[in-house]
Structures are given as structure tokens and as C-alpha cells.
mmCIF file of C-alpha atoms in Angstrom:
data_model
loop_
_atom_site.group_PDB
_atom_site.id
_atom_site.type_symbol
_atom_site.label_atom_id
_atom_site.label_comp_id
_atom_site.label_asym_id
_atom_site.label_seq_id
_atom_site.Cartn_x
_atom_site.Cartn_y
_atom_site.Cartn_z
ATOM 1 C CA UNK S 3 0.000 0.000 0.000
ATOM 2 C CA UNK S 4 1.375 3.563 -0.487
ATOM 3 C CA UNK S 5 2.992 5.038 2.279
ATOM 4 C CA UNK S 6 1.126 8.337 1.945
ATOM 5 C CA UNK S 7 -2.143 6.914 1.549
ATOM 6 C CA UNK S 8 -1.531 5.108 4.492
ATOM 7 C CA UNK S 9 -0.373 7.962 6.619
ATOM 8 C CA UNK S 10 -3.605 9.454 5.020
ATOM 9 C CA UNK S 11 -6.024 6.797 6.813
ATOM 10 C CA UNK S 12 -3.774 6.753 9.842
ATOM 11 C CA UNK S 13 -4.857 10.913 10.243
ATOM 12 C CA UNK S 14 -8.148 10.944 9.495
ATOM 13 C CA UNK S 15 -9.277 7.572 11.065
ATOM 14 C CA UNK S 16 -7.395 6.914 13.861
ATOM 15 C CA UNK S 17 -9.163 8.306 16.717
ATOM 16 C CA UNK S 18 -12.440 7.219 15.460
ATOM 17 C CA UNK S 19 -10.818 3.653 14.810
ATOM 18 C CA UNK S 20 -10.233 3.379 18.377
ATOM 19 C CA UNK S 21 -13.521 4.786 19.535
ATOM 20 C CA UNK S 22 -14.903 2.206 17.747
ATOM 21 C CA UNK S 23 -12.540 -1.085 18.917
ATOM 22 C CA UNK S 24 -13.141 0.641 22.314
ATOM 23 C CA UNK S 25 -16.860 -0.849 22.094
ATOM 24 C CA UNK S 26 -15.558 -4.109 22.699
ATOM 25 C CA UNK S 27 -12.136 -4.039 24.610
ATOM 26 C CA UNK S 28 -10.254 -2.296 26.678
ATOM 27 C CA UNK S 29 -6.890 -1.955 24.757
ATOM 28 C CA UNK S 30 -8.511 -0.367 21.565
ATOM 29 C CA UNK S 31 -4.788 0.942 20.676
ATOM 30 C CA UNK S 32 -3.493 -2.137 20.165
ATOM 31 C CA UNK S 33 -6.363 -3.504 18.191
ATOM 32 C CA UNK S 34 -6.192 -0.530 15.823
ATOM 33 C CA UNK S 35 -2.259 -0.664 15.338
ATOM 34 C CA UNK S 36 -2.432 -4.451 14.636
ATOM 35 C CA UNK S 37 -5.146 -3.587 11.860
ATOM 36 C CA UNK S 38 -3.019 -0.758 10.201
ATOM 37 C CA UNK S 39 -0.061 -3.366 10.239
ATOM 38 C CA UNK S 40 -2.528 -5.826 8.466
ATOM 39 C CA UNK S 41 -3.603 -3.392 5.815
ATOM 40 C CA UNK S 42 0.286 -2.558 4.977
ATOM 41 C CA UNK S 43 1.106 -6.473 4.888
ATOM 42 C CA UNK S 44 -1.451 -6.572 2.139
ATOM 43 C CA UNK S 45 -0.390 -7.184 -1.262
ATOM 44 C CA UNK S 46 -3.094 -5.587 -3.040
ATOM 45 C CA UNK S 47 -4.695 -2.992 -1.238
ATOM 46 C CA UNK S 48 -8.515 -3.362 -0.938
ATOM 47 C CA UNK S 49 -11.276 -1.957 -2.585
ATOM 48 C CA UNK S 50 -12.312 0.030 0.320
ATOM 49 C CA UNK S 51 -9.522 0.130 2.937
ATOM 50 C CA UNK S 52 -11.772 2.238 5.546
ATOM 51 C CA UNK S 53 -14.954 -0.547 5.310
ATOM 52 C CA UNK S 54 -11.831 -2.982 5.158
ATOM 53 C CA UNK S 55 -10.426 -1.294 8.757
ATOM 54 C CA UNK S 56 -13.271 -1.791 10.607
ATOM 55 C CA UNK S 57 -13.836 -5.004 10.050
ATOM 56 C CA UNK S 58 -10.486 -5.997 10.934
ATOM 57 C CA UNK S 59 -10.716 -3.875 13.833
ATOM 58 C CA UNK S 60 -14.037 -5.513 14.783
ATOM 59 C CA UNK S 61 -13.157 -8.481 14.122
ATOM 60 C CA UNK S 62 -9.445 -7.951 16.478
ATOM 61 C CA UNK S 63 -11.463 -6.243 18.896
ATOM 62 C CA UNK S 64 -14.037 -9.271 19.376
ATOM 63 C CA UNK S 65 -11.223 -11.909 19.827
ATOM 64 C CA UNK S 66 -9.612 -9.515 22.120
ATOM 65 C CA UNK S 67 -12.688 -8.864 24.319
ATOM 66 C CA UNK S 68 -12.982 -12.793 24.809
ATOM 67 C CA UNK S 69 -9.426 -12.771 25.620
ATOM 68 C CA UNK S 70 -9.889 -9.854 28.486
ATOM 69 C CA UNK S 71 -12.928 -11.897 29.497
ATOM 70 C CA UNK S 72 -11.193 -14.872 30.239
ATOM 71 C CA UNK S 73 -8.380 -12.465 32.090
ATOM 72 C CA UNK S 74 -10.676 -10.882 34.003
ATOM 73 C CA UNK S 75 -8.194 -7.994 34.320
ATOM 74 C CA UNK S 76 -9.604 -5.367 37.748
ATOM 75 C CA UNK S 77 -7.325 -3.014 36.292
ATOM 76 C CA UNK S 78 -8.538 -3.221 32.813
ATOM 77 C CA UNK S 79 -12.479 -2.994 33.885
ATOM 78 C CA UNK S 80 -11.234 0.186 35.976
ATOM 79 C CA UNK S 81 -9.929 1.986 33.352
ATOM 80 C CA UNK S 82 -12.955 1.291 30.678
ATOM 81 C CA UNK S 83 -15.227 2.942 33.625
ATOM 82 C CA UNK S 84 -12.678 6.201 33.770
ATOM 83 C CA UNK S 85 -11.533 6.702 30.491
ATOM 84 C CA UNK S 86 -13.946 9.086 28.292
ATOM 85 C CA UNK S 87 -14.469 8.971 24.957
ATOM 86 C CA UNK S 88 -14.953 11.904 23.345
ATOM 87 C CA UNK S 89 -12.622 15.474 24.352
ATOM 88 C CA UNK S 90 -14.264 17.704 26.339
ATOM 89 C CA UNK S 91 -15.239 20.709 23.859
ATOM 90 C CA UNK S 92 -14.375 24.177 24.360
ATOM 91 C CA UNK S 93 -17.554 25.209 22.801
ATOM 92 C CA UNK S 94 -20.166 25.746 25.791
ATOM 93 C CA UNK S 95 -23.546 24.934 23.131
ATOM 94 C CA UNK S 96 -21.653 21.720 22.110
ATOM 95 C CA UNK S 97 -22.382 18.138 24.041
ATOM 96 C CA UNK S 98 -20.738 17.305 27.516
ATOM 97 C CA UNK S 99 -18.450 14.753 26.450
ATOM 98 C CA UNK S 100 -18.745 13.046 29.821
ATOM 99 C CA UNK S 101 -22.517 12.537 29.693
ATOM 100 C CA UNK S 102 -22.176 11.826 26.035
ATOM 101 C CA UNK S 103 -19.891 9.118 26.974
ATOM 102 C CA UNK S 104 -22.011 7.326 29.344
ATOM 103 C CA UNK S 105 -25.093 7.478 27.413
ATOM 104 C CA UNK S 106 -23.735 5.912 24.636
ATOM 105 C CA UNK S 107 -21.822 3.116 26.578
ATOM 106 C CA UNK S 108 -25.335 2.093 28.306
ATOM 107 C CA UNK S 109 -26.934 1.832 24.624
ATOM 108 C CA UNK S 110 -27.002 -2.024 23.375
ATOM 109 C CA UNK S 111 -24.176 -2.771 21.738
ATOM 110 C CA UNK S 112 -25.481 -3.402 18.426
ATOM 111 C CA UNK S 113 -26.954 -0.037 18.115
ATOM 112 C CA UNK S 114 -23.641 1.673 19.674
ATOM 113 C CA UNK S 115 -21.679 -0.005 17.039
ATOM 114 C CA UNK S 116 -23.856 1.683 14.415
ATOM 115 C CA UNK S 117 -23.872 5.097 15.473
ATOM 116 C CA UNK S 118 -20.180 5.393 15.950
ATOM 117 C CA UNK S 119 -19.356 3.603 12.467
ATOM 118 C CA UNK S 120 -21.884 5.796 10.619
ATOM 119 C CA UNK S 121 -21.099 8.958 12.908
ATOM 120 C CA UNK S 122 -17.287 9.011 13.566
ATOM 121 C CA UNK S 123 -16.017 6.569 10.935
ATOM 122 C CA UNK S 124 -18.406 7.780 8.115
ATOM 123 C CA UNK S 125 -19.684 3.994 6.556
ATOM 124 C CA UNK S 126 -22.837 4.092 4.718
ATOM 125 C CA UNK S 127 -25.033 1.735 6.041
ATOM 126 C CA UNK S 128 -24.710 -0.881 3.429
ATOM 127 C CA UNK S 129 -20.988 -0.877 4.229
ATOM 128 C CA UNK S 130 -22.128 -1.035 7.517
ATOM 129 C CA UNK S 131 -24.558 -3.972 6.765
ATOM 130 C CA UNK S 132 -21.918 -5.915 5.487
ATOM 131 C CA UNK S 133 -19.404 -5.233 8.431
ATOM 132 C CA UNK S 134 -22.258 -6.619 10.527
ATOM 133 C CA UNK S 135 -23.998 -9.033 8.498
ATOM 134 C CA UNK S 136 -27.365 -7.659 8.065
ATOM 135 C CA UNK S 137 -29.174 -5.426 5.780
ATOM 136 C CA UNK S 138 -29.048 -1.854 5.453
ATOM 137 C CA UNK S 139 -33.116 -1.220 6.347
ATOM 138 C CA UNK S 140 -31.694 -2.917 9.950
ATOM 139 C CA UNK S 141 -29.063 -0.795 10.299
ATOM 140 C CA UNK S 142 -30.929 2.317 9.589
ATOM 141 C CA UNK S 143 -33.718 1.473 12.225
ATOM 142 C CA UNK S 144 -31.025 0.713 15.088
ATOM 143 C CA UNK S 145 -29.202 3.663 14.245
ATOM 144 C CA UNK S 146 -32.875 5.474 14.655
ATOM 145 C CA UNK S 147 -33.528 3.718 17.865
ATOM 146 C CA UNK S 148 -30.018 4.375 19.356
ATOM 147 C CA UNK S 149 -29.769 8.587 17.936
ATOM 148 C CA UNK S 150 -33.397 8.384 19.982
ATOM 149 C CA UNK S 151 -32.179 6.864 22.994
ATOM 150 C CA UNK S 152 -29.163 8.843 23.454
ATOM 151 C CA UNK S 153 -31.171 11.802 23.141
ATOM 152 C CA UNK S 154 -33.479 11.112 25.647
ATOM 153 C CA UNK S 155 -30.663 9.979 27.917
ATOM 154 C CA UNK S 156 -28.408 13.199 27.892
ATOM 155 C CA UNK S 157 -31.650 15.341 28.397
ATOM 156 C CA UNK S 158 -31.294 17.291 25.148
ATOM 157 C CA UNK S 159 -34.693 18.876 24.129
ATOM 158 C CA UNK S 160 -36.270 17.546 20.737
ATOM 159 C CA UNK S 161 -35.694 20.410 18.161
ATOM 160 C CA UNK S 162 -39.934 20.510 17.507
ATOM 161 C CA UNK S 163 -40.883 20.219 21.274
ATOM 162 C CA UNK S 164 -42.118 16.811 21.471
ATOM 163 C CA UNK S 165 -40.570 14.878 23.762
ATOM 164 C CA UNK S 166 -39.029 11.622 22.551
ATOM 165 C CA UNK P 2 -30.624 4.577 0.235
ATOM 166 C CA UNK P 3 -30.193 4.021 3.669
ATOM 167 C CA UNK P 4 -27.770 7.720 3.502
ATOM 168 C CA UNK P 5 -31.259 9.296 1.597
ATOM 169 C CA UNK P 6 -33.345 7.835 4.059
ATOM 170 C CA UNK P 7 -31.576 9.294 7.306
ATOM 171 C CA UNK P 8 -32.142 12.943 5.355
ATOM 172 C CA UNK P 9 -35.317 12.157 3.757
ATOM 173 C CA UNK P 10 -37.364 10.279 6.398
ATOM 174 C CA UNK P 11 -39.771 12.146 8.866
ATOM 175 C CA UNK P 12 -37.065 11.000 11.454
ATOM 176 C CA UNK P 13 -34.647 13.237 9.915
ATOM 177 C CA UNK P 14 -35.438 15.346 13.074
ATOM 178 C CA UNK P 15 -32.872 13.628 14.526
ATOM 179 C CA UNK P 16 -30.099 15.095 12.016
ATOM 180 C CA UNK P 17 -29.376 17.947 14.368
ATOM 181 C CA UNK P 18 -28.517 15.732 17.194
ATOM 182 C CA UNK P 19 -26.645 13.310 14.927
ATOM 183 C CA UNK P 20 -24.414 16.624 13.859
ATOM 184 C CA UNK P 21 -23.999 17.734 17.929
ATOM 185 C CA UNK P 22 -23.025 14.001 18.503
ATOM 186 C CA UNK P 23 -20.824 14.546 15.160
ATOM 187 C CA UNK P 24 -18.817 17.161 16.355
ATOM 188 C CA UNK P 25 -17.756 15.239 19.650
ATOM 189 C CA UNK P 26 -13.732 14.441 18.997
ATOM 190 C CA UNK P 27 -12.901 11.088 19.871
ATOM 191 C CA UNK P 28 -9.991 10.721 22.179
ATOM 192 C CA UNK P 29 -6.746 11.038 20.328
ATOM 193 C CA UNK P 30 -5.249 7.820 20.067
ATOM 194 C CA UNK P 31 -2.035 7.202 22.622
ATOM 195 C CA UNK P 32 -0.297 5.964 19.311
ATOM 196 C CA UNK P 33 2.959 7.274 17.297
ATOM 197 C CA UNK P 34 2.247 7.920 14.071
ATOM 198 C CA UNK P 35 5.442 7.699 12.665
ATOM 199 C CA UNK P 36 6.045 4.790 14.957
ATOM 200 C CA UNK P 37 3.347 3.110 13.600
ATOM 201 C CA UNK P 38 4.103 4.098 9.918
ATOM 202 C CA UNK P 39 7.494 2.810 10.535
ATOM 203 C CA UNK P 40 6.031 -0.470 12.000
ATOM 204 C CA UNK P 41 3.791 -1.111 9.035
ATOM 205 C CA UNK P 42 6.338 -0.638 6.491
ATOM 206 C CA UNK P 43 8.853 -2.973 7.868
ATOM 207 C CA UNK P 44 5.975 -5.912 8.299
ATOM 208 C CA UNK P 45 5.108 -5.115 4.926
ATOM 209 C CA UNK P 46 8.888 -5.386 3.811
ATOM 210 C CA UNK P 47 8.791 -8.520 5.664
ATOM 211 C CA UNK P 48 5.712 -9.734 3.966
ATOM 212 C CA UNK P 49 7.227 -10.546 0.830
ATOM 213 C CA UNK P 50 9.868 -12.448 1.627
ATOM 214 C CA UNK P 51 10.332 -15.473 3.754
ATOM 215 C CA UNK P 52 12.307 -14.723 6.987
ATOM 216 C CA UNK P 53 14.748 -17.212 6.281
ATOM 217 C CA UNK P 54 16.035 -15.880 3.154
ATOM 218 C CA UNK P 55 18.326 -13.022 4.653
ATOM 219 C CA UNK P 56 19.785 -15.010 7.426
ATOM 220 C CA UNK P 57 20.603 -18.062 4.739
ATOM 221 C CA UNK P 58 22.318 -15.541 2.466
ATOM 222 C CA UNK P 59 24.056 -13.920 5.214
ATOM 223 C CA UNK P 60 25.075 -16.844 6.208
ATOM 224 C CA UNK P 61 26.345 -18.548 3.131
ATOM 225 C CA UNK P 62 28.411 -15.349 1.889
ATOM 226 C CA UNK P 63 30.044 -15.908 5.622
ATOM 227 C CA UNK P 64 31.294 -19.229 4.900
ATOM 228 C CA UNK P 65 32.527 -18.396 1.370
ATOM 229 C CA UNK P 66 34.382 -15.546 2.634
ATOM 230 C CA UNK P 67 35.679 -17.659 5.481
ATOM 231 C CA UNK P 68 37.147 -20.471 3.070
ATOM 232 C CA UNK P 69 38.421 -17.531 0.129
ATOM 233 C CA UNK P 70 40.276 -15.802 3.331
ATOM 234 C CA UNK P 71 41.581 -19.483 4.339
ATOM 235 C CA UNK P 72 42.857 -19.892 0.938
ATOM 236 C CA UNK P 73 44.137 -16.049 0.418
ATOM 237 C CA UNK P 74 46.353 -17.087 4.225
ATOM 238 C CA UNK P 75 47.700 -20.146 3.120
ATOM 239 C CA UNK P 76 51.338 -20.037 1.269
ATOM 240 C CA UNK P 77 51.296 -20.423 -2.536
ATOM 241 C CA UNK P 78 52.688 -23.783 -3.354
ATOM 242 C CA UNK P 79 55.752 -24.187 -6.059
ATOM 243 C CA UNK P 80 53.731 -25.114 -9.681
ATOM 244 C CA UNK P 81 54.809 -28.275 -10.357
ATOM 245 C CA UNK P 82 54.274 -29.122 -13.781
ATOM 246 C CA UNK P 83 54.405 -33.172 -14.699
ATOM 247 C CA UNK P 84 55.845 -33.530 -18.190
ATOM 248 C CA UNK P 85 55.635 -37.087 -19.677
ATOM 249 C CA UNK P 86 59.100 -37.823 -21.330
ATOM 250 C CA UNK P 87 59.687 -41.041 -23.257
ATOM 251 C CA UNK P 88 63.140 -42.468 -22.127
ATOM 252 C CA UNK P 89 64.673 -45.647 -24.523
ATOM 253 C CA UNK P 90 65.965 -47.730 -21.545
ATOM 254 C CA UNK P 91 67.866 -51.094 -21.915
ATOM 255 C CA UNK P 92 66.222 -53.925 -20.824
ATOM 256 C CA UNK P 93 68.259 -55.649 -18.110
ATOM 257 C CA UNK P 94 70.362 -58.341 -18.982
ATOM 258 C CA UNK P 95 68.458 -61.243 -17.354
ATOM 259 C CA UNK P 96 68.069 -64.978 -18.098
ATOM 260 C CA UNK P 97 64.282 -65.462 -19.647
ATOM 261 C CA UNK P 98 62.950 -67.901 -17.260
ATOM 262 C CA UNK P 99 60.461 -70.431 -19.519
ATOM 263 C CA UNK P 100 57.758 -69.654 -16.829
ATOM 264 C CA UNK P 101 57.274 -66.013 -17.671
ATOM 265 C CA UNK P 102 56.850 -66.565 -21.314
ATOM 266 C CA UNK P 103 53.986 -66.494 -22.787
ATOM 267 C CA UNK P 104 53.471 -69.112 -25.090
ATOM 268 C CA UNK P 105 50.153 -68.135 -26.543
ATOM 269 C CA UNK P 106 52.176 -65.038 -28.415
ATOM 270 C CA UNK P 107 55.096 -64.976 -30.306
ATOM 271 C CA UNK P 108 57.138 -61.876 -29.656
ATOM 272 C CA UNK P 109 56.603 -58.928 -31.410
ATOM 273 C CA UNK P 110 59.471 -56.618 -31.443
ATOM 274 C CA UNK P 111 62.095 -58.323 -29.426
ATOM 275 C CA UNK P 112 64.802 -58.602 -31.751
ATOM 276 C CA UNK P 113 67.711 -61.137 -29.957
ATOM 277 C CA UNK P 114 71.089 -59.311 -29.988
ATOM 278 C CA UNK P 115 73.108 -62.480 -30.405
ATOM 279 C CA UNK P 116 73.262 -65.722 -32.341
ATOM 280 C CA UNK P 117 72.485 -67.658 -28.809
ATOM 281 C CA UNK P 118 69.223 -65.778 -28.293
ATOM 282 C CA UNK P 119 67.897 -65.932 -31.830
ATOM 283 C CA UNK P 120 69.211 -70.160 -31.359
ATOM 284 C CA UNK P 121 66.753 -70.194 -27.862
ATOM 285 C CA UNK P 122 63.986 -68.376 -29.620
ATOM 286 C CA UNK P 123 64.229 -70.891 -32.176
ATOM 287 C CA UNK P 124 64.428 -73.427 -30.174
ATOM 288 C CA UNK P 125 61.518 -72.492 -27.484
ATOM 289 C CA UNK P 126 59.587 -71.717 -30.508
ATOM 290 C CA UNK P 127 59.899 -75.546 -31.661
ATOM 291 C CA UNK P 128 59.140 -76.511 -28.050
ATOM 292 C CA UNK P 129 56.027 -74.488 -28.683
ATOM 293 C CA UNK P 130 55.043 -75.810 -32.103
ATOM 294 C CA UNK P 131 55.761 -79.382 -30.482
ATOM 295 C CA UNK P 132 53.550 -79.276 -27.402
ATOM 296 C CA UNK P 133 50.967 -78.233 -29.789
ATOM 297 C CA UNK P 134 50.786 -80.341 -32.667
ATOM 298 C CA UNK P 135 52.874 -83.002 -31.787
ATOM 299 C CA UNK P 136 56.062 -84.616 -32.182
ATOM 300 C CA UNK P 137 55.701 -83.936 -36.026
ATOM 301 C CA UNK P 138 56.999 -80.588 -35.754
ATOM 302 C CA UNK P 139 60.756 -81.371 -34.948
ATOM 303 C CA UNK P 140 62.554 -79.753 -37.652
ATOM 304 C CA UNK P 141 64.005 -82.286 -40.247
ATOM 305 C CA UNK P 142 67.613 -83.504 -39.323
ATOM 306 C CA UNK P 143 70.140 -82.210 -42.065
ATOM 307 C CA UNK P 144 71.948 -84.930 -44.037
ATOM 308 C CA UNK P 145 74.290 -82.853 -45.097
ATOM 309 C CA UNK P 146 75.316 -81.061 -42.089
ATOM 310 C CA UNK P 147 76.807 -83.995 -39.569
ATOM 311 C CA UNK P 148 75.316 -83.682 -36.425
ATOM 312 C CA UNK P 149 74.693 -85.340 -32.757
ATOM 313 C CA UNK P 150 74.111 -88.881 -32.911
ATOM 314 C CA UNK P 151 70.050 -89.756 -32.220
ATOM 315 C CA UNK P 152 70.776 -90.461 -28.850
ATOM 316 C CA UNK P 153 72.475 -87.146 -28.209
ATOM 317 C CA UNK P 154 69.565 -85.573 -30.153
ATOM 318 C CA UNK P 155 66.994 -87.333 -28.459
ATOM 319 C CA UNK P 156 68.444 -86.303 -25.009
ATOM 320 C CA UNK P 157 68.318 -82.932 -26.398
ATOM 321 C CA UNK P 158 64.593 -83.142 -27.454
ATOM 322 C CA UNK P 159 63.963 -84.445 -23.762
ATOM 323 C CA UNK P 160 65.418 -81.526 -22.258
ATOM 324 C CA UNK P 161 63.825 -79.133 -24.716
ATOM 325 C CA UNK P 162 60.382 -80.499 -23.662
ATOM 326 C CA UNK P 163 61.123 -81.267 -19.888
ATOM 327 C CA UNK P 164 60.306 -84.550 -20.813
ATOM 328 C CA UNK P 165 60.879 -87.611 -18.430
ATOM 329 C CA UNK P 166 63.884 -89.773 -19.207
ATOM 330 C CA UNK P 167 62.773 -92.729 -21.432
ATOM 331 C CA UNK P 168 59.582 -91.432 -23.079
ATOM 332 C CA UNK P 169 60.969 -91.914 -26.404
ATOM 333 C CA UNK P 170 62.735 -95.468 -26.077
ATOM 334 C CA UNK P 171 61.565 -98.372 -27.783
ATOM 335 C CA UNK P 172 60.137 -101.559 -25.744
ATOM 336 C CA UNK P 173 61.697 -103.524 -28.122
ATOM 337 C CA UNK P 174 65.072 -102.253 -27.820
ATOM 338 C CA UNK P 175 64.818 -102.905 -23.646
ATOM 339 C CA UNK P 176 66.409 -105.994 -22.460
ATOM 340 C CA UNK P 177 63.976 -108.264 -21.608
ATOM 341 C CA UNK P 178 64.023 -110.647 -18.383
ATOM 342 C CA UNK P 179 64.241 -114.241 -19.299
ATOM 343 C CA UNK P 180 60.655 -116.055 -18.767
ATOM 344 C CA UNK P 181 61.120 -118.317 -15.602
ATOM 345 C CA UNK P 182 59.046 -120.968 -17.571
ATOM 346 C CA UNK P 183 61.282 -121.049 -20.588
ATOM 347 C CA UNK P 184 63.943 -121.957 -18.265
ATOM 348 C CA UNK P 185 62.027 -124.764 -16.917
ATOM 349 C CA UNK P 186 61.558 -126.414 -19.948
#
């Protein structure tokens, strides 16, 4: 793979890489530096290499949660329950990234991997249909269900005054 | 299109929060990006080669150095150059013994030097002709030329063959015992 295209990805999706392996483990670094290593080892570089990142990091991030689980690491639990998310932003009309972050780690898991793959790692939802093997119309509705949910868990007002 | 949809369906009163959610910056990763640049281009160097290649060639251009620096210490050895030279040498002056002759093959290109080795060629050459075809083969006595009586000659013939004293001699000519029963009647 090129070397600038690379350090491209490596810019751009990074952070939002290791949001999204954080879903499932607790060393989301790791997970995401193994995957970049992966894509470089490839001899012919995919079709999509973002779509072709998360599922490697999904897929990493899986066999490493069963691995933690079988750990059972105190330490590791303790820092998933400290660490936030998202940066705190400097603007005051923007979300609190702590409240942000626990709303959207008590959403089901299948609906939390949606939002953050369509939100912060910009998939469509067929790409993310195939990363989680259903069909788009699925993904859509969960990604509906879970917008709604967070919502109505950090408290913010519905733009037309109904409340959700 | 699932993208369409999320603009164009009546829940697209949810795009506002999905842009507020949007702007939230993930938590920079605690990763190098030039460390992890570097660490995907050298597993993607490694990738196309088997790992044992570079150790096997290092290795291999080790030993041929060590055996070309072996040779380089050694001293240089004189040339000897072997040069076949074809020397006439007498033969030495030996009595032929009858045993190493080979009587299936005359000889070729020994020429005698004297009269008394052409006479013993001659004569092992009737010896030859004799044990072969027979007695037949003696060479015709000269009537001319006076020679050894036939005993003498005869003697001669016996040691020429090895013969044992006697084969030749006549019955008849032996004396002969007088028959007890002729002398009692």
C-alpha cells in the first residue's frame, strides 16, 4: 500500500478507529495498530480500505474482548469505567463529552456499534450492513432507535418540542 | 438509500442531534504515528519475503568468505608441472625364465642381440610348435650337415620339452628278463 495513503487513513481515522474497537475491549490501541499493520502487509490494497479497517478492527477487537474476558483484568475494567471517549469541547452549546460518553456506553451494543461507524467513521449503512452481516433497512432502524435513545438519555430537548 | 433515508425520512429530526453528537472528537489515540508508519512498512517489507532468506544468504556469503580468506592465508605452493618424457631404456640383462613366457604369443618386437638368443627363440619356438601339434613338428635332421648322434639328439629333445627320461625309447630295444618258464623247460 502507499505510504502516503496510508499515513492518510492513519490521520483521518485513527481516533475514530479506536472509539470504535473501544466498544468491545479495553486496549482499543493495540487492536487498531495491529489492523493498520494488516492493511500494509497486504499485497493488493482493498477496494475500500476504511470498510476494510473496521472489520479488521471488529473483528481484532471481538477476539480480544474474549481474551480480556477470560483475564478478568480489575485493572482493565477500571480503566474502561474512567476513560472518556470523546474530548471535552471548548464550545459551551456543544455536548458534555462526559454525559455523552455514558449514554452511549449504556446503549445495546449493536446499536452503539452503528452510530459510531456511521457517525465518527463515516460507513454508509450498506458498508455497515456488510461489516455486521445484516441489511441496510436494519441498520438504519437501530441507528434510529439508538440517535433516539441517546437523546433522551443526555436530556437534550427535541428540536420541535415533542418529547421523545 | 439508507444515507437518503436518514435525510429524507420524517425522522430526519434527529439530524441535528446526529451533527452535535458529530462534532464530539474522539480521544486522540495514545499511538505514534510515525512509529506506527514505521512499524507497518517494515511488516510489509517482511511480507514478501520469507524470513529465512536473509539469514541463509548472510550466512552462506560468511562461509565463502571464510574459506576464500583461508585460501588467500595459506602459502602459494611451487607449480609443479608433470611432463611425460619417453626415455629408450635397456632392458636388463636377465636370463628369460620359460615360466614367464607367454606361449600363446610370439614376440613382437624383441629382436635377440646375439646368435644364442635368436638359437633359444628358435628353439623355445619348436618346443612351442611341439607341445601343440605333436612330435611332427621337430625340424628335419640335415643330411648334409653332420650332427649329434640320435641319442644325443633325443636327449636334447627331452630336455627341450622337460620330458621324463625314457619317453621316447623303444620296448623292443629294452632288455627283456628271461621267462622263468622257458627256463624250466
Amino acid at each position: 500500500m502507499d505510504p502516503d495513503h496510508l499515513g492518510y487513513l492513519i490521520d483521518r481515522y485513527l481516533p475514530a478507529l479506536v472509539l470504535y474497537a473501544r466498544q468491545w475491549c479495553h486496549a482499543p490501541e493495540d487492536v487498531v495498530q495491529e489492523s493498520f499493520i494488516k492493511l500494509a502487509k497486504q499485497r493488493e490494497a482493498p477496494l475500500h480500505p476504511v470498510a476494510w479497517l473496521y472489520r479488521a478492527v471488529r473483528n481484532r477487537a471481538i477476539s480480544e474482548s474474549r481474551a480480556e474476558r477470560r483475564r478478568q483484568t480489575h485493572e482493565g475494567k477500571a480503566a474502561a469505567r474512567t476513560a472518556l471517549w470523546f474530548t471535552p469541547a471548548e464550545d459551551a452549546s456543544g455536548l458534555d463529552a462526559q454525559s455523552a460518553t455514558v449514554a452511549l456506553g449504556s446503549l445495546p451494543l449493536d446499536q452503539r456499534e452503528i452510530i459510531i461507524a456511521h457517525l465518527w467513521g463515516g460507513l454508509t449503512f450498506e458498508q455497515i450492513a456488510e461489516l455486521t452481516g445484516g441489511s441496510a433497512a436494519t441498520c438504519w432502524r437501530r441507528y434510529a432507535a439508538g440517535v433516539v435513545a441517546l437523546r433522551q438519555k443526555m436530556g437534550v430537548p427535541c428540536p420541535t418540542g415533542k418529547t421523545t | 438509500m439508507p444515507d437518503r433515508q436518514d435525510d429524507l425520512n420524517p425522522g430526519s429530526d434527529l439530524a441535528p442531534f446526529a451533527d452535535a453528537l458529530k462534532r464530539l472528537a474522539p480521544q486522540p489515540a495514545h499511538l505514534s504515528r510515525d512509529a506506527l508508519l514505521f512499524e507497518a512498512g517494515k511488516a510489509a517489507a517482511h511480507s514478501r519475503m520469507p524470513a529465512w532468506v536473509w539469514p541463509s544468504a548472510t550466512a552462506l556469503f560468511a562461509a565463502i568468505s571464510i574459506v576464500l580468506a583461508g585460501f588467500a592465508a595459506t602459502p602459494s605452493t611451487p607449480h609443479i608441472e608433470y611432463v611425460n618424457v619417453n626415455v629408450s631404456q635397456p632392458m636388463p640383462d636377465r636370463p628369460p625364465s620359460t615360466d614367464s613366457i607367454d606361449l600363446t604369443e610370439a614376440p613382437k618386437a624383441a629382436k635377440p642381440r646375439s646368435a644364442e638368443d635368436q638359437e633359444r627363440t628358435r628353439m623355445l619356438q619348436v618346443r612351442r610348435d611341439v607341445l601343440r601339434f605333436g612330435v611332427d613338428m621337430l625340424p628335419e635332421p640335415k643330411a648334409t650337415r653332420q650332427g649329434p648322434s640320435q641319442e644325443v639328439a633325443a636327449r636334447e629333445v627331452a630336455v627341450w620339452l622337460n620330458l621324463p627320461p625314457g619317453t621316447f625309447t623303444s620296448h623292443r630295444a629294452q632288455p627283456k628278463k628271461p621267462d622263468p618258464e622257458e627256463d624250466d623247460k
